[in-house]
């Protein structure tokens, strides 16, 4: 019963967050221009990578640990804070170079302001782990929805006043601030003035491989936007950014559900036979649901774009059709990755993400020679290949786990 309740509330949280993101897309697409979304799309890779570095996956070690002390939380907090300050400083000084590389002067000021979300994010990581350990997904759902609505209100207000892309910048800052404040009100977490080397080593040994994996994955997932921004117009980049947001709605919701709910629950399963049974059960339902959704989105892409973005965005419909083909294979990889995290074989995730990046870079290199359409199909082909590779590896790994348990 507790598992079902957790699934329900985690689903509400993700659907709520994704729904607000989609609502933001629908409303702001009619108030801002493709250029506004394009310039923010360029920045996203730097913010996503930095926030991933702050997350560091070390919190996963505390989710698996049977007993967690306040010192463990404090150690993670100080590490996150130190890393976030360092990354903010790097982006501050790198902003002029990035702006010059893309030949977009506004990028310098945008990067220096939006990067502040990295430091805010450092205050969020421990708070989220505390909520997840207690399986308080109802609280997390409420916090996510409230924060999303507040930040959307800020964005709409600023867009109405004519602030353009700054409405999107302050939307992200408002979202981060509201999220942290709400979590702090609930958790009342105050870190100790202490740092445990032993706790840090334990968390770091678990998270380092996943950190490398996440780093490679984050760059791979966002690099296409930056390539398109370099070889095409800002307007075209805006079309691609919004198309990606539409196509990633389903996959992103399911991926977050796995990371935030199913992983904490599966990590409590000690029997590898039961773990394999749960894996294939989730996989079957996922393939059926995501498969039908993919077909529907491909068929009705023009109507979806018209409803969500408006008629002036119809040039993005063909992009939505192509990118929709990544939904199912990307979701399969997320599921497999969570199984790897449960078994503790996190180096496998690092190796596979490295392989994926190599394949993607090769595919993008070929795609660039074809044009922007080639870049999009390079992403699809890479996702399809890696979903097959992940399934082969997971099947083998689960057999190894079962054999080890039998020997014992």
Coordinates of C-alpha atoms in Angstrom, one line a residue:
X1 CA 0.0 0.0 0.0
X2 CA 2.9 2.4 0.8
X3 CA 4.5 1.6 -2.5
X4 CA 1.3 2.4 -4.4
X5 CA 0.8 5.6 -2.5
X6 CA 4.3 6.6 -3.2
X7 CA 3.8 5.9 -6.9
X8 CA 0.6 7.8 -7.1
X9 CA 2.0 10.9 -5.4
X10 CA 5.3 10.8 -7.3
X11 CA 3.2 10.6 -10.5
X12 CA 1.1 13.6 -9.4
X13 CA 4.3 15.4 -8.7
X14 CA 5.8 14.7 -12.1
X15 CA 2.6 15.2 -14.0
X16 CA 2.1 18.5 -12.1
X17 CA 5.6 19.7 -12.8
X18 CA 5.5 18.6 -16.5
X19 CA 2.0 20.0 -16.8
X20 CA 3.1 23.4 -15.5
X21 CA 6.1 23.3 -17.9
X22 CA 3.8 22.5 -20.8
X23 CA 1.4 25.2 -19.7
X24 CA 4.4 27.6 -19.6
X25 CA 5.2 26.5 -23.1
X26 CA 1.7 27.1 -24.3
X27 CA 1.3 30.6 -22.7
X28 CA 4.8 32.0 -23.2
X29 CA 5.0 30.8 -26.8
X30 CA 2.2 33.2 -27.5
X31 CA 3.9 36.1 -25.7
X32 CA 7.6 35.6 -26.7
X33 CA 9.4 35.0 -29.9
X34 CA 11.3 31.9 -31.2
X35 CA 14.5 34.0 -30.8
X36 CA 13.8 34.4 -27.0
X37 CA 13.5 30.7 -26.6
X38 CA 16.5 30.1 -28.8
X39 CA 18.9 32.2 -26.8
X40 CA 17.8 30.5 -23.5
X41 CA 18.2 27.2 -25.2
X42 CA 21.9 27.9 -25.8
X43 CA 22.4 28.6 -22.1
X44 CA 20.6 25.4 -20.9
X45 CA 23.6 23.1 -21.5
X46 CA 25.8 25.1 -19.1
X47 CA 23.1 25.3 -16.4
X48 CA 22.1 21.7 -16.7
X49 CA 25.7 20.5 -16.5
X50 CA 26.5 22.7 -13.5
X51 CA 23.4 21.5 -11.6
X52 CA 24.3 17.9 -12.4
X53 CA 27.7 18.5 -10.9
X54 CA 26.1 19.9 -7.8
X55 CA 23.8 16.9 -7.5
X56 CA 26.8 14.7 -8.0
X57 CA 24.6 11.5 -7.4
X58 CA 26.2 11.3 -3.9
X59 CA 22.7 11.6 -2.5
X60 CA 21.9 8.2 -3.9
X61 CA 24.3 6.7 -1.4
X62 CA 22.2 8.2 1.4
X63 CA 19.1 6.7 -0.1
X64 CA 20.6 3.2 0.0
X65 CA 22.1 3.7 3.5
X66 CA 20.1 2.1 6.2
X67 CA 20.8 4.8 8.8
X68 CA 21.6 8.3 7.9
X69 CA 22.9 10.9 10.5
X70 CA 22.7 14.6 10.5
X71 CA 26.5 14.6 9.9
X72 CA 26.0 12.7 6.7
X73 CA 23.5 15.3 5.5
X74 CA 25.8 18.1 6.6
X75 CA 28.8 16.6 4.7
X76 CA 26.8 16.4 1.5
X77 CA 25.5 20.0 2.0
X78 CA 28.9 21.5 2.3
X79 CA 30.3 19.6 -0.6
X80 CA 27.3 20.8 -2.8
X81 CA 27.7 24.4 -1.7
X82 CA 31.5 24.5 -2.4
X83 CA 31.1 23.0 -5.8
X84 CA 28.2 25.3 -6.7
X85 CA 30.2 28.4 -5.8
X86 CA 33.2 27.2 -7.9
X87 CA 31.0 26.5 -10.9
X88 CA 29.3 29.9 -10.6
X89 CA 32.7 31.6 -10.6
X90 CA 33.8 29.6 -13.7
X91 CA 30.6 30.6 -15.6
X92 CA 30.9 34.2 -14.5
X93 CA 34.4 34.5 -16.0
X94 CA 33.6 32.3 -19.0
X95 CA 30.4 34.3 -20.0
X96 CA 32.2 36.8 -22.3
X97 CA 33.9 33.9 -24.2
X98 CA 30.7 32.0 -24.6
X99 CA 28.9 35.1 -25.8
X100 CA 31.7 35.8 -28.4
X101 CA 31.7 32.1 -29.5
X102 CA 28.0 32.2 -30.4
X103 CA 28.2 35.8 -31.5
X104 CA 25.2 36.6 -29.2
X105 CA 26.1 39.7 -27.0
X106 CA 23.1 39.2 -24.6
X107 CA 24.5 35.8 -23.5
X108 CA 27.1 37.4 -21.3
X109 CA 24.7 39.1 -18.9
X110 CA 22.1 36.2 -19.2
X111 CA 24.7 33.6 -18.1
X112 CA 26.0 35.6 -15.2
X113 CA 22.5 36.1 -13.8
X114 CA 20.8 32.7 -14.6
X115 CA 23.9 30.9 -13.2
X116 CA 22.9 32.0 -9.7
X117 CA 20.4 29.1 -9.8
X118 CA 23.4 26.8 -9.4
X119 CA 24.1 28.1 -5.9
X120 CA 20.4 28.0 -5.0
X121 CA 20.3 24.4 -6.2
X122 CA 23.0 23.5 -3.7
X123 CA 20.6 24.2 -0.9
X124 CA 18.0 21.9 -2.5
X125 CA 19.9 18.6 -2.9
X126 CA 20.0 17.5 0.8
X127 CA 16.4 18.7 1.3
X128 CA 15.2 16.5 -1.5
X129 CA 17.1 13.5 -0.2
X130 CA 15.5 13.9 3.2
X131 CA 12.0 13.9 1.7
X132 CA 12.7 10.9 -0.5
X133 CA 14.2 8.8 2.3
X134 CA 11.0 9.2 4.2
X135 CA 9.0 8.5 1.0
X136 CA 7.1 11.8 1.6
X137 CA 6.2 12.1 -2.1
X138 CA 2.9 13.9 -1.3
X139 CA 5.0 16.8 0.3
X140 CA 7.3 16.8 -2.7
X141 CA 4.4 17.0 -5.1
X142 CA 2.9 19.9 -3.3
X143 CA 6.2 21.8 -3.2
X144 CA 6.8 21.1 -6.9
X145 CA 3.4 22.3 -8.0
X146 CA 3.4 25.4 -5.8
X147 CA 6.9 26.4 -7.0
X148 CA 6.0 25.8 -10.6
X149 CA 2.9 27.9 -10.5
X150 CA 4.7 30.8 -8.7
X151 CA 7.6 30.8 -11.2
X152 CA 5.1 30.6 -14.1
X153 CA 3.3 33.7 -12.7
X154 CA 6.6 35.6 -12.6
X155 CA 7.3 34.7 -16.2
X156 CA 3.9 35.6 -17.5
X157 CA 4.0 39.0 -15.6
X158 CA 7.4 39.9 -17.0
X159 CA 6.6 38.7 -20.5
X160 CA 3.4 40.9 -20.4
X161 CA 5.6 43.9 -19.5
X162 CA 7.8 43.2 -22.5
X163 CA 10.9 41.8 -20.9
X164 CA 11.3 39.1 -23.6
X165 CA 13.9 36.4 -22.8
X166 CA 14.4 37.9 -19.3
X167 CA 11.0 36.5 -18.4
X168 CA 12.4 33.0 -19.0
X169 CA 15.6 33.8 -17.0
X170 CA 13.7 35.0 -14.0
X171 CA 11.2 32.1 -14.3
X172 CA 14.1 29.7 -13.6
X173 CA 15.4 31.7 -10.7
X174 CA 12.0 32.0 -9.1
X175 CA 11.4 28.3 -9.5
X176 CA 14.7 27.5 -7.7
X177 CA 14.0 29.9 -4.9
X178 CA 10.5 28.8 -4.3
X179 CA 11.5 25.2 -4.3
X180 CA 14.3 25.6 -1.7
X181 CA 12.2 27.9 0.6
X182 CA 9.3 25.4 0.6
X183 CA 11.6 22.5 1.4
X184 CA 13.3 24.3 4.1
X185 CA 10.0 25.2 5.7
X186 CA 9.1 21.5 5.8
X187 CA 12.5 20.0 6.7
X188 CA 13.8 22.7 9.0
X189 CA 17.3 21.5 8.1
X190 CA 20.2 23.3 9.7
X191 CA 23.6 21.8 8.8
X192 CA 26.1 21.0 11.6
X193 CA 29.4 22.9 11.6
X194 CA 31.2 19.6 10.8
X195 CA 32.4 17.6 7.9
X196 CA 33.0 13.8 7.9
X197 CA 35.7 12.5 5.7
X198 CA 34.5 9.0 6.2
X199 CA 30.9 9.9 5.2
X200 CA 32.3 11.8 2.2
X201 CA 34.3 8.8 1.0
X202 CA 31.3 6.6 1.3
X203 CA 29.1 8.9 -0.7
X204 CA 31.8 9.8 -3.2
X205 CA 32.6 6.2 -4.0
X206 CA 29.0 5.6 -4.8
X207 CA 28.4 8.7 -6.8
X208 CA 31.6 9.2 -8.8
X209 CA 30.8 6.8 -11.6
X210 CA 27.2 8.1 -11.8
X211 CA 28.6 11.6 -11.8
X212 CA 30.7 10.9 -14.8
X213 CA 27.8 9.1 -16.4
X214 CA 25.5 12.1 -15.7
X215 CA 28.1 14.5 -17.0
X216 CA 28.5 12.7 -20.3
X217 CA 24.7 12.2 -20.6
X218 CA 23.9 15.9 -19.9
X219 CA 26.4 17.1 -22.5
X220 CA 25.1 14.6 -25.0
X221 CA 21.5 15.5 -24.4
X222 CA 22.1 19.2 -24.8
X223 CA 24.9 19.5 -27.3
X224 CA 22.5 19.2 -30.3
X225 CA 20.9 22.6 -29.3
X226 CA 24.3 24.3 -29.3
X227 CA 25.3 22.7 -32.6
X228 CA 22.1 23.9 -34.2
X229 CA 22.6 27.4 -32.6
X230 CA 26.1 27.5 -34.2
X231 CA 25.1 26.3 -37.7
X232 CA 21.6 27.8 -38.0
X233 CA 19.6 30.9 -37.0
X234 CA 18.4 31.8 -33.5
X235 CA 14.8 31.5 -34.8
X236 CA 15.5 27.9 -35.9
X237 CA 17.1 27.2 -32.6
X238 CA 14.0 28.4 -30.9
X239 CA 11.9 26.0 -33.0
X240 CA 14.1 23.2 -32.0
X241 CA 14.1 24.1 -28.3
X242 CA 10.3 24.1 -28.1
X243 CA 10.0 20.9 -30.2
X244 CA 12.4 19.2 -27.7
X245 CA 10.3 20.4 -24.8
X246 CA 7.1 18.9 -26.4
X247 CA 8.8 15.5 -27.3
X248 CA 10.5 15.2 -23.9
X249 CA 7.3 15.8 -21.9
X250 CA 6.4 12.1 -21.7
X251 CA 9.9 10.8 -21.4
X252 CA 10.9 13.4 -18.9
X253 CA 7.9 12.7 -16.7
X254 CA 8.5 9.0 -16.7
X255 CA 12.3 9.4 -16.1
X256 CA 11.8 11.6 -13.1
X257 CA 9.2 9.2 -11.8
X258 CA 11.8 6.4 -12.0
X259 CA 14.5 8.4 -10.3
X260 CA 12.4 9.9 -7.6
X261 CA 10.1 7.1 -6.7
X262 CA 10.8 3.7 -8.2
X263 CA 14.6 3.8 -7.5
X264 CA 14.1 4.4 -3.7
X265 CA 11.5 1.6 -3.7
X266 CA 13.5 -0.9 -5.8
X267 CA 16.6 -0.2 -3.7
X268 CA 14.9 -2.0 -0.8
X269 CA 14.5 -5.2 -2.9
X270 CA 17.2 -7.6 -1.9
X271 CA 16.1 -10.7 -3.9
X272 CA 17.5 -10.4 -7.5
X273 CA 14.7 -12.7 -8.8
X274 CA 12.1 -10.3 -7.6
X275 CA 14.1 -7.4 -9.0
X276 CA 14.2 -9.0 -12.4
X277 CA 10.5 -9.7 -12.3
X278 CA 9.8 -6.0 -11.4
X279 CA 12.1 -4.8 -14.2
X280 CA 10.4 -6.8 -16.9
X281 CA 7.0 -5.9 -15.6
X282 CA 7.7 -2.2 -15.7
X283 CA 9.4 -2.6 -19.1
X284 CA 6.3 -4.2 -20.6
X285 CA 3.9 -1.6 -19.4
X286 CA 6.3 1.2 -20.4
X287 CA 6.7 -0.1 -24.0
X288 CA 3.0 -0.4 -24.5
X289 CA 2.1 3.0 -23.1
X290 CA 5.1 4.9 -24.6
X291 CA 4.7 3.1 -27.9
X292 CA 1.1 4.1 -28.3
X293 CA 1.8 7.7 -27.3
X294 CA 4.7 7.9 -29.8
X295 CA 2.5 6.8 -32.6
X296 CA -0.2 9.3 -31.6
X297 CA 2.3 12.2 -31.4
X298 CA 3.8 11.4 -34.8
X299 CA 0.3 11.3 -36.5
X300 CA -1.1 14.4 -34.8
X301 CA 2.1 16.5 -34.6
X302 CA 0.8 19.5 -36.6
X303 CA -2.4 19.7 -34.4
X304 CA -0.3 19.3 -31.2
X305 CA 2.0 22.2 -32.2
X306 CA -1.0 24.3 -33.2
X307 CA -2.7 23.7 -29.8
X308 CA 0.4 24.1 -27.7
X309 CA 2.4 26.8 -29.5
X310 CA 0.1 28.4 -32.0
X311 CA 0.0 28.6 -35.8
X312 CA 3.1 30.7 -36.0
X313 CA 5.1 27.7 -34.7
X314 CA 3.9 25.2 -37.4
X315 CA 7.5 25.1 -38.8
X316 CA 8.4 23.1 -35.8
X317 CA 5.9 20.2 -36.5
X318 CA 8.3 18.2 -38.5
X319 CA 10.9 18.4 -35.8
X320 CA 8.4 17.1 -33.2
X321 CA 7.7 14.1 -35.4
X322 CA 11.4 13.2 -35.6
X323 CA 12.2 13.9 -31.9
X324 CA 9.1 11.9 -30.8
X325 CA 10.9 8.8 -32.0
X326 CA 13.4 9.2 -29.1
X327 CA 10.7 8.9 -26.3
X328 CA 10.6 5.1 -25.9
X329 CA 14.3 4.3 -26.4
X330 CA 15.3 7.1 -24.0
X331 CA 12.8 5.9 -21.4
X332 CA 14.2 2.3 -21.7
X333 CA 17.7 3.7 -20.9
X334 CA 16.4 5.5 -17.8
X335 CA 14.8 2.3 -16.5
X336 CA 17.9 0.3 -17.1
X337 CA 20.1 2.9 -15.4
X338 CA 17.9 2.7 -12.3
X339 CA 18.4 -1.0 -12.1
X340 CA 22.1 -0.5 -12.3
X341 CA 21.9 1.9 -9.5
X342 CA 19.9 -0.6 -7.4
X343 CA 22.6 -3.3 -7.9
X344 CA 25.3 -0.8 -7.0
X345 CA 27.3 -1.5 -10.3
X346 CA 27.4 2.2 -11.1
X347 CA 30.6 2.0 -13.2
X348 CA 28.5 0.2 -15.9
X349 CA 26.4 3.3 -16.3
X350 CA 29.6 5.4 -16.8
X351 CA 30.9 3.0 -19.4
X352 CA 27.7 2.9 -21.3
X353 CA 27.2 6.7 -21.3
X354 CA 30.7 7.0 -22.6
X355 CA 29.9 4.7 -25.4
X356 CA 26.7 6.6 -26.1
X357 CA 28.6 9.9 -26.3
X358 CA 31.1 8.4 -28.8
X359 CA 28.3 7.1 -31.0
X360 CA 26.4 10.4 -30.7
X361 CA 29.4 12.5 -31.6
X362 CA 30.1 10.3 -34.6
X363 CA 26.4 10.5 -35.7
X364 CA 26.3 14.3 -35.2
X365 CA 29.4 14.7 -37.3
X366 CA 27.7 12.8 -40.1
X367 CA 24.4 14.7 -39.4
X368 CA 26.1 18.1 -39.7
X369 CA 27.2 17.3 -43.2
X370 CA 23.6 16.6 -44.1
X371 CA 22.2 19.6 -42.3
X372 CA 19.8 20.3 -39.4
X373 CA 17.6 17.4 -40.4
X374 CA 20.6 15.1 -40.2
X375 CA 21.4 16.4 -36.7
X376 CA 17.9 15.4 -35.5
X377 CA 18.1 11.9 -37.0
X378 CA 21.5 11.4 -35.5
X379 CA 19.9 11.8 -32.1
X380 CA 17.2 9.3 -32.9
X381 CA 19.6 6.7 -34.2
X382 CA 21.9 7.0 -31.2
X383 CA 19.0 6.6 -28.8
X384 CA 17.7 3.5 -30.6
X385 CA 21.2 1.8 -30.6
X386 CA 21.8 2.6 -26.9
X387 CA 18.4 1.3 -25.8
X388 CA 19.3 -2.1 -27.3
X389 CA 22.8 -2.0 -25.7
X390 CA 21.3 -1.2 -22.3
X391 CA 18.8 -4.0 -22.5
X392 CA 21.5 -6.6 -23.3
X393 CA 23.7 -5.4 -20.5
X394 CA 20.9 -5.3 -17.9
X395 CA 19.8 -8.8 -18.9
X396 CA 23.3 -10.1 -18.4
X397 CA 23.8 -8.2 -15.1
X398 CA 20.6 -9.6 -13.6
X399 CA 21.6 -13.1 -14.5
X400 CA 25.0 -12.5 -12.7
X401 CA 23.2 -11.2 -9.6
X402 CA 20.9 -14.2 -9.5
X403 CA 23.8 -16.6 -9.9
X404 CA 25.7 -14.9 -7.1
X405 CA 22.7 -15.2 -4.8
X406 CA 22.4 -18.9 -5.7
X407 CA 26.0 -19.5 -4.8
X408 CA 25.5 -18.0 -1.4

